[in-house]
Amino acid sequence: MKAIAVIGKNFGDEGKGLACASLAQKVKNTLIIKHNGGGQAGHTVEEAGGKRFVHHQIGSGAEFGADTLLAETFLADLYQLGKELEEFKSLYGFAPRIYAEKDTKITVIDDVLRNMFIESARGKERHGSCGMGIDECQKRNAHGYAITMQEVSDMTAKDLFQRLKTIRSEYGSRDLQKIKEKFETNNPGVKSEYYEMLTDDEVLASFSEHIKEGIEAVTIIDASKDMLEKYDRLIFETGQGLLLDVDYELYAPHLTSSKTGLHNIALFLDKREMALDEVIYVTRSYVTRHGNGPLPCEVKRDELPGVGVDLTNVTNEWQGSIRYAKHESIEAFAAPIKEDLKSVENSKSTRNTSKALLLTHLNETNDMVYFEDTDISADELSKELTTAHGFDRVYTSHSCYDTDI
């Protein structure tokens, strides 16, 4: 059994879905472990035959038979998962196996509505949130109002409705009027529909029914060492990228509310006395950012020769349009990876982990990697990273269908 972590090096959208699917396609008995963030991830898997699917909570590689585990540190959105499973089954003709740990937390409808309400209330000072309720879910959990997958499974829809009403009354309503006032100040003349939904019991009742249906598609398990070792390959599929990590203060407050590197993975494996064999950091041959916040070396897309339109990261109300940039210096290129590795240097599971990089979108840039001062060929960059920056290997991808991993 081999355990591999796939992690985005930048602001997300690097090609993590491609990497995970490529790994899963080569080893059929695979478990993909989703361990951070929640339903806001969007990892695209394309096949040469024309099929294309954007994975949010289903592991990238499920189309090749891989199972998915929603780990304890993942925030499951059962409402969205139900919709995603329907879309997957419609395209591929089967439903993938989805497992979850009993203490995996869920996002609820009020997390999403509050997220949208708060972000809208910021007016021109939006953070660039995905609008999926992740930050609000984390805050609710921290205040002692978490709901786990096991609890959803055990409760009736009526019990769940009452639980959500209690959370709304004791926690959610405490600052609702202030948010409403800020929204009205920054959006004059606009009706605050989010406020109406956040005070409507029918919204909670409908949501309770939907997620009771959603939990039926999930098998709650004890993800023990024995269970995990029945697989030939474990793939830790990480959402977002290192530069969006909740603790990466350089780009605060435009961050995600989760650990986007090795942190959760090391905890998961240390707990089970297992080892991580390889970590693969993924980056495009250029940089993108979908959302507000700093983007060093930002340029227009047409200033990057060969770079085409991104079909996954479409313009939307919450993140706006995808943005483009060149990489900074090679030192800056490697810096977040070195920080991530240092953060788990005391973990037993990562002591002998092989360190690799995957360069994607090289087909667009004619095998060149775009840097601020000068463009560097993929071969030259590979030599520099392996000789001077501690990487054991550099993988490449020259199409949206496969890699040389």
Coordinates of C-alpha atoms in Angstrom, one line a residue:
M1 CA 0.0 0.0 0.0
K2 CA 1.3 3.4 -0.9
A3 CA 0.0 6.8 0.5
I4 CA 0.4 9.9 -1.7
A5 CA -0.7 13.5 -0.9
V6 CA -1.7 15.9 -3.7
I7 CA -1.4 19.5 -2.7
G8 CA -1.9 22.8 -4.6
K9 CA 1.2 25.0 -4.6
N10 CA -0.6 28.4 -5.2
F11 CA -4.1 29.8 -4.9
G12 CA -5.9 26.6 -6.1
D13 CA -6.9 25.5 -9.6
E14 CA -3.5 24.0 -10.3
G15 CA -4.6 20.7 -11.6
K16 CA -5.1 18.6 -8.5
G17 CA -8.1 16.8 -10.0
L18 CA -5.9 15.8 -13.0
A19 CA -3.2 14.5 -10.6
C20 CA -5.5 12.5 -8.4
A21 CA -7.3 10.9 -11.4
S22 CA -4.0 10.1 -13.1
L23 CA -2.9 8.3 -9.9
A24 CA -6.3 6.5 -9.5
Q25 CA -6.4 5.4 -13.1
K26 CA -3.1 3.6 -12.8
V27 CA -4.0 1.7 -9.5
K28 CA -7.5 0.5 -9.5
N29 CA -7.9 -0.4 -5.8
T30 CA -7.6 3.2 -4.6
L31 CA -9.2 5.3 -1.8
I32 CA -9.3 9.1 -2.2
I33 CA -9.3 10.9 1.1
K34 CA -10.9 14.4 1.2
H35 CA -9.4 16.0 4.3
N36 CA -9.9 19.8 4.2
G37 CA -12.4 22.4 3.2
G38 CA -15.7 21.2 1.8
G39 CA -17.9 21.5 -1.2
Q40 CA -16.3 24.6 -2.5
A41 CA -13.5 22.7 -4.2
G42 CA -13.8 22.2 -8.0
H43 CA -11.4 19.7 -9.4
T44 CA -11.9 18.9 -13.1
V45 CA -11.3 15.4 -14.6
E46 CA -11.4 15.2 -18.4
E47 CA -11.1 12.1 -20.6
A48 CA -9.9 11.9 -24.2
G49 CA -13.3 10.5 -25.2
G50 CA -15.0 13.8 -24.2
K51 CA -16.3 13.1 -20.7
R52 CA -15.7 15.9 -18.3
F53 CA -16.7 16.2 -14.6
V54 CA -16.0 18.8 -11.9
H55 CA -15.5 17.1 -8.6
H56 CA -16.5 18.9 -5.4
Q57 CA -16.8 16.2 -2.7
I58 CA -16.6 13.0 -4.8
G59 CA -12.9 12.1 -5.1
S60 CA -11.2 12.9 -8.4
G61 CA -10.7 9.4 -9.9
A62 CA -14.0 7.9 -8.9
E63 CA -14.8 7.6 -12.6
F64 CA -12.0 5.0 -12.6
G65 CA -13.4 3.0 -9.7
A66 CA -11.8 4.8 -6.7
D67 CA -13.7 5.1 -3.5
T68 CA -13.9 8.3 -1.5
L69 CA -13.5 8.9 2.2
L70 CA -14.7 12.2 3.8
A71 CA -12.2 12.5 6.7
E72 CA -12.9 13.9 10.1
T73 CA -11.3 17.3 9.1
F74 CA -13.5 17.6 6.0
L75 CA -16.7 19.6 6.1
A76 CA -19.4 17.6 4.3
D77 CA -22.2 19.4 2.4
L78 CA -24.8 16.7 2.2
Y79 CA -27.2 18.8 0.2
Q80 CA -24.7 19.5 -2.5
L81 CA -23.3 15.9 -2.4
G82 CA -26.7 14.6 -3.3
K83 CA -26.8 16.8 -6.4
E84 CA -23.2 15.9 -7.3
L85 CA -23.9 12.2 -7.1
E86 CA -26.9 12.5 -9.4
E87 CA -24.7 14.4 -12.0
F88 CA -22.0 11.8 -11.7
K89 CA -24.4 8.8 -12.1
S90 CA -26.0 10.5 -15.1
L91 CA -22.6 10.8 -16.8
Y92 CA -20.9 7.6 -15.8
G93 CA -23.8 5.2 -15.2
F94 CA -22.9 4.3 -11.6
A95 CA -22.7 5.8 -8.2
P96 CA -19.2 5.8 -6.5
R97 CA -18.8 4.5 -3.0
I98 CA -18.7 7.4 -0.5
Y99 CA -17.4 6.7 3.1
A100 CA -17.2 9.1 6.0
E101 CA -15.9 9.1 9.5
K102 CA -18.5 9.3 12.2
D103 CA -17.2 12.6 13.5
T104 CA -16.9 14.3 10.2
K105 CA -18.8 17.6 10.5
I106 CA -21.4 18.9 8.1
T107 CA -22.2 22.4 6.8
V108 CA -25.8 23.5 7.1
I109 CA -28.0 25.8 5.1
D110 CA -27.5 28.7 7.6
D111 CA -23.7 28.5 7.1
V112 CA -24.2 29.1 3.4
L113 CA -26.8 31.8 3.8
R114 CA -24.8 33.6 6.4
N115 CA -21.7 33.4 4.3
M116 CA -23.5 34.9 1.3
F117 CA -25.2 37.6 3.5
I118 CA -21.9 38.6 5.2
E119 CA -19.9 38.7 1.9
S120 CA -22.7 40.7 0.2
A121 CA -22.8 43.1 3.2
R122 CA -19.1 43.9 2.7
G123 CA -20.0 45.7 -0.6
K124 CA -16.8 46.7 -2.4
E125 CA -14.7 45.2 0.3
R126 CA -15.5 41.6 -0.4
H127 CA -13.0 38.9 0.5
G128 CA -13.6 36.8 -2.6
S129 CA -15.4 34.0 -0.8
C130 CA -16.8 31.0 -2.7
G131 CA -20.1 31.5 -0.9
M132 CA -20.3 27.8 0.3
G133 CA -20.4 28.5 4.0
I134 CA -17.0 27.0 5.0
D135 CA -15.8 29.8 7.3
E136 CA -19.2 30.1 8.9
C137 CA -19.3 26.3 9.5
Q138 CA -15.9 26.5 11.2
K139 CA -17.0 29.3 13.5
R140 CA -20.2 27.5 14.4
N141 CA -18.3 24.4 15.2
A142 CA -15.8 26.3 17.4
H143 CA -18.7 27.7 19.4
G144 CA -19.9 24.2 20.2
Y145 CA -22.7 23.8 17.7
A146 CA -21.2 21.2 15.4
I147 CA -23.4 18.5 13.8
T148 CA -21.6 15.2 12.8
M149 CA -22.4 12.7 10.1
Q150 CA -23.3 10.1 12.7
E151 CA -25.8 12.5 14.3
V152 CA -27.4 13.2 11.0
S153 CA -27.7 9.5 10.4
D154 CA -29.2 8.8 13.8
M155 CA -31.7 11.7 13.9
T156 CA -35.0 11.9 12.2
A157 CA -35.7 14.8 9.9
K158 CA -38.0 16.3 12.6
D159 CA -35.2 16.0 15.2
L160 CA -32.7 17.6 12.8
F161 CA -35.1 20.5 12.1
Q162 CA -35.4 21.1 15.9
R163 CA -31.6 21.0 16.3
L164 CA -31.1 23.5 13.5
K165 CA -33.8 25.8 15.0
T166 CA -32.0 25.7 18.3
I167 CA -28.7 26.6 16.7
R168 CA -30.3 29.4 14.8
S169 CA -31.9 30.8 18.0
E170 CA -28.9 30.4 20.3
Y171 CA -26.1 31.2 17.8
G172 CA -27.1 32.3 14.4
S173 CA -29.4 35.2 15.4
R174 CA -27.0 36.9 17.7
D175 CA -25.6 39.3 15.1
L176 CA -28.1 39.0 12.3
Q177 CA -29.5 42.5 12.7
K178 CA -26.0 44.1 12.5
I179 CA -25.3 42.2 9.3
K180 CA -28.6 43.4 7.9
E181 CA -27.8 47.0 8.7
K182 CA -24.4 46.7 7.1
F183 CA -25.9 45.1 4.0
E184 CA -28.4 47.9 3.7
T185 CA -25.7 50.5 4.1
N186 CA -23.4 49.0 1.4
N187 CA -26.3 48.0 -0.9
P188 CA -28.8 50.9 -0.8
G189 CA -32.1 50.0 -2.3
V190 CA -31.4 46.2 -2.5
K191 CA -33.7 43.9 -0.6
S192 CA -31.9 41.6 1.9
E193 CA -33.3 38.2 0.8
Y194 CA -30.7 36.4 2.9
Y195 CA -32.2 37.9 6.0
E196 CA -35.6 36.6 5.1
M197 CA -34.3 33.1 4.5
L198 CA -32.3 33.2 7.7
T199 CA -35.5 33.9 9.7
D200 CA -37.7 31.4 7.8
D201 CA -38.3 28.0 9.5
E202 CA -39.4 26.5 6.2
V203 CA -35.9 26.8 4.9
L204 CA -34.6 24.7 7.8
A205 CA -37.4 22.1 7.4
S206 CA -36.7 21.7 3.7
F207 CA -33.0 21.4 4.3
S208 CA -33.5 18.7 7.0
E209 CA -35.5 16.6 4.6
H210 CA -32.8 17.0 1.9
I211 CA -29.8 16.0 4.0
K212 CA -31.6 13.0 5.4
E213 CA -31.8 11.9 1.8
G214 CA -28.2 12.8 1.2
I215 CA -26.9 10.8 4.2
E216 CA -28.3 7.6 2.6
A217 CA -25.6 7.8 0.0
V218 CA -22.8 7.8 2.6
T219 CA -21.5 4.8 4.6
I220 CA -20.2 5.8 8.0
I221 CA -17.1 3.8 8.9
D222 CA -14.2 3.5 11.4
A223 CA -11.3 4.5 9.1
S224 CA -8.9 2.2 10.9
K225 CA -5.4 1.2 9.8
D226 CA -6.7 -2.2 9.0
M227 CA -9.5 -0.8 6.8
L228 CA -7.1 1.6 5.0
E229 CA -4.5 -1.1 4.3
K230 CA -7.0 -3.1 2.3
Y231 CA -6.4 -0.5 -0.5
D232 CA -3.4 -0.5 -2.7
R233 CA -3.2 3.2 -2.9
L234 CA -4.4 6.1 -0.6
I235 CA -4.6 9.5 -2.3
F236 CA -5.1 12.6 0.0
E237 CA -6.9 15.0 -2.3
T238 CA -6.3 18.5 -0.9
G239 CA -8.6 21.5 -1.7
Q240 CA -7.4 25.0 -2.6
G241 CA -3.6 25.8 -2.4
L242 CA -0.8 26.6 0.0
L243 CA -1.2 30.4 -0.5
L244 CA -4.8 30.2 0.8
D245 CA -4.0 28.3 4.0
V246 CA -5.8 29.7 7.0
D247 CA -2.5 30.5 8.6
Y248 CA -0.7 31.9 5.6
E249 CA -0.8 35.5 6.9
L250 CA 0.8 37.1 3.9
Y251 CA -2.5 37.1 2.1
A252 CA -4.9 37.6 4.9
P253 CA -7.9 38.2 5.1
H254 CA -8.3 36.7 1.6
L255 CA -7.7 33.1 2.7
T256 CA -9.7 29.9 3.1
S257 CA -10.8 28.5 6.5
S258 CA -8.8 25.3 6.4
K259 CA -5.3 23.8 6.4
T260 CA -4.4 23.4 2.7
G261 CA -1.1 21.5 3.1
L262 CA 0.3 18.5 5.0
H263 CA -1.1 19.4 8.4
N264 CA -4.3 17.4 8.3
I265 CA -2.7 14.5 6.4
A266 CA 0.1 14.2 9.0
L267 CA -2.4 14.1 11.8
F268 CA -4.5 11.5 10.1
L269 CA -1.5 9.2 9.4
D270 CA 0.2 9.8 12.8
K271 CA -3.0 8.8 14.6
R272 CA -2.9 5.4 12.7
E273 CA 0.9 5.0 12.8
M274 CA 1.1 5.0 9.1
A275 CA 3.5 6.7 6.7
L276 CA 3.2 9.1 3.8
D277 CA 5.2 7.8 0.9
E278 CA 5.1 10.8 -1.4
V279 CA 3.8 14.4 -1.5
I280 CA 3.1 15.9 -4.9
Y281 CA 2.8 19.7 -5.0
V282 CA 0.9 20.8 -8.1
T283 CA 1.3 24.1 -10.1
R284 CA 0.4 25.3 -13.5
S285 CA 3.2 26.7 -15.7
Y286 CA 1.7 30.0 -14.7
V287 CA -0.4 31.2 -11.8
T288 CA -4.2 31.8 -11.4
R289 CA -6.3 33.2 -8.7
H290 CA -10.1 33.0 -8.6
G291 CA -11.2 35.6 -6.0
N292 CA -10.1 38.8 -4.5
G293 CA -6.8 39.4 -2.8
P294 CA -3.1 40.0 -3.7
L295 CA -1.8 38.3 -6.8
P296 CA 2.0 39.1 -7.4
C297 CA 3.1 39.5 -11.0
E298 CA -0.5 39.7 -12.2
V299 CA -1.0 40.1 -16.0
K300 CA -3.9 39.8 -18.5
R301 CA -4.4 36.4 -19.9
D302 CA -3.4 37.5 -23.4
E303 CA 0.0 38.4 -22.0
L304 CA 0.6 34.7 -21.4
P305 CA 1.3 33.1 -24.8
G306 CA -0.8 30.1 -25.5
V307 CA -3.0 30.3 -22.3
G308 CA -6.6 29.5 -23.2
V309 CA -10.0 30.2 -21.5
D310 CA -10.5 28.3 -18.2
L311 CA -13.7 26.3 -18.6
T312 CA -14.0 25.4 -14.9
N313 CA -13.5 28.8 -13.2
V314 CA -16.3 30.7 -14.7
T315 CA -17.1 34.3 -13.7
N316 CA -19.6 34.3 -10.8
E317 CA -21.0 36.6 -8.2
W318 CA -18.8 35.5 -5.4
Q319 CA -15.3 35.1 -6.9
G320 CA -15.6 37.4 -10.0
S321 CA -13.4 36.5 -13.0
I322 CA -10.4 34.2 -12.8
R323 CA -7.1 36.2 -12.8
Y324 CA -3.7 35.3 -14.2
A325 CA 0.0 35.9 -13.3
K326 CA 3.5 34.8 -13.8
H327 CA 5.5 33.0 -11.1
E328 CA 7.9 35.1 -9.0
S329 CA 11.5 34.1 -8.5
I330 CA 12.4 30.4 -8.2
E331 CA 13.1 31.1 -4.5
A332 CA 9.6 32.5 -4.1
F333 CA 8.3 29.6 -6.1
A334 CA 9.7 27.0 -3.7
A335 CA 9.1 29.0 -0.5
P336 CA 5.5 27.9 0.4
I337 CA 6.5 24.3 -0.1
K338 CA 9.4 24.6 2.2
E339 CA 7.2 26.2 4.8
D340 CA 4.7 23.4 4.5
L341 CA 7.3 20.7 4.9
K342 CA 8.8 22.5 7.9
S343 CA 5.3 22.6 9.5
V344 CA 5.2 18.8 9.8
E345 CA 8.9 18.1 10.5
N346 CA 8.0 16.6 13.9
S347 CA 5.5 14.2 12.5
K348 CA 6.5 10.6 12.3
S349 CA 4.4 10.0 9.2
T350 CA 6.3 12.5 7.0
R351 CA 9.9 11.7 8.1
N352 CA 10.7 9.7 4.9
T353 CA 8.3 11.3 2.5
S354 CA 9.5 11.8 -1.0
K355 CA 8.9 15.3 -2.3
A356 CA 7.8 15.9 -5.8
L357 CA 6.3 18.7 -8.0
L358 CA 3.8 18.3 -10.9
L359 CA 3.9 21.0 -13.6
T360 CA 0.6 21.2 -15.5
H361 CA -0.7 23.1 -18.5
L362 CA 2.7 22.8 -20.3
N363 CA 0.8 22.1 -23.5
E364 CA -0.5 25.7 -23.4
T365 CA 2.9 27.2 -22.8
N366 CA 5.0 25.1 -25.1
D367 CA 6.9 23.4 -22.3
M368 CA 7.8 26.8 -20.8
V369 CA 7.2 28.0 -17.2
Y370 CA 6.4 31.7 -17.0
F371 CA 8.4 33.6 -14.4
E372 CA 8.4 37.4 -13.8
D373 CA 11.9 38.0 -15.1
T374 CA 12.3 35.3 -17.7
D375 CA 10.6 32.1 -18.9
I376 CA 12.2 28.8 -18.0
S377 CA 11.9 25.5 -19.8
A378 CA 10.3 22.7 -17.8
D379 CA 13.6 20.7 -18.0
E380 CA 15.7 23.6 -16.7
L381 CA 13.3 24.2 -13.8
S382 CA 13.3 20.5 -13.0
K383 CA 17.1 20.5 -12.7
E384 CA 17.1 23.6 -10.5
L385 CA 14.4 22.2 -8.2
T386 CA 16.1 18.8 -7.8
T387 CA 19.6 20.0 -7.4
A388 CA 19.1 23.2 -5.3
H389 CA 15.7 23.0 -3.6
G390 CA 15.3 19.5 -2.2
F391 CA 12.8 18.0 -4.6
D392 CA 13.2 14.3 -5.4
R393 CA 11.3 14.4 -8.7
V394 CA 9.4 16.7 -11.0
Y395 CA 6.5 15.3 -12.9
T396 CA 4.9 17.0 -16.0
S397 CA 1.6 17.1 -17.8
H398 CA 1.2 18.1 -21.4
S399 CA -2.6 17.6 -21.7
C400 CA -5.7 17.9 -19.7
Y401 CA -6.1 14.1 -19.8
D402 CA -3.0 12.6 -18.2
T403 CA 0.4 13.1 -16.5
D404 CA 3.7 11.2 -16.4
I405 CA 3.3 10.4 -12.7

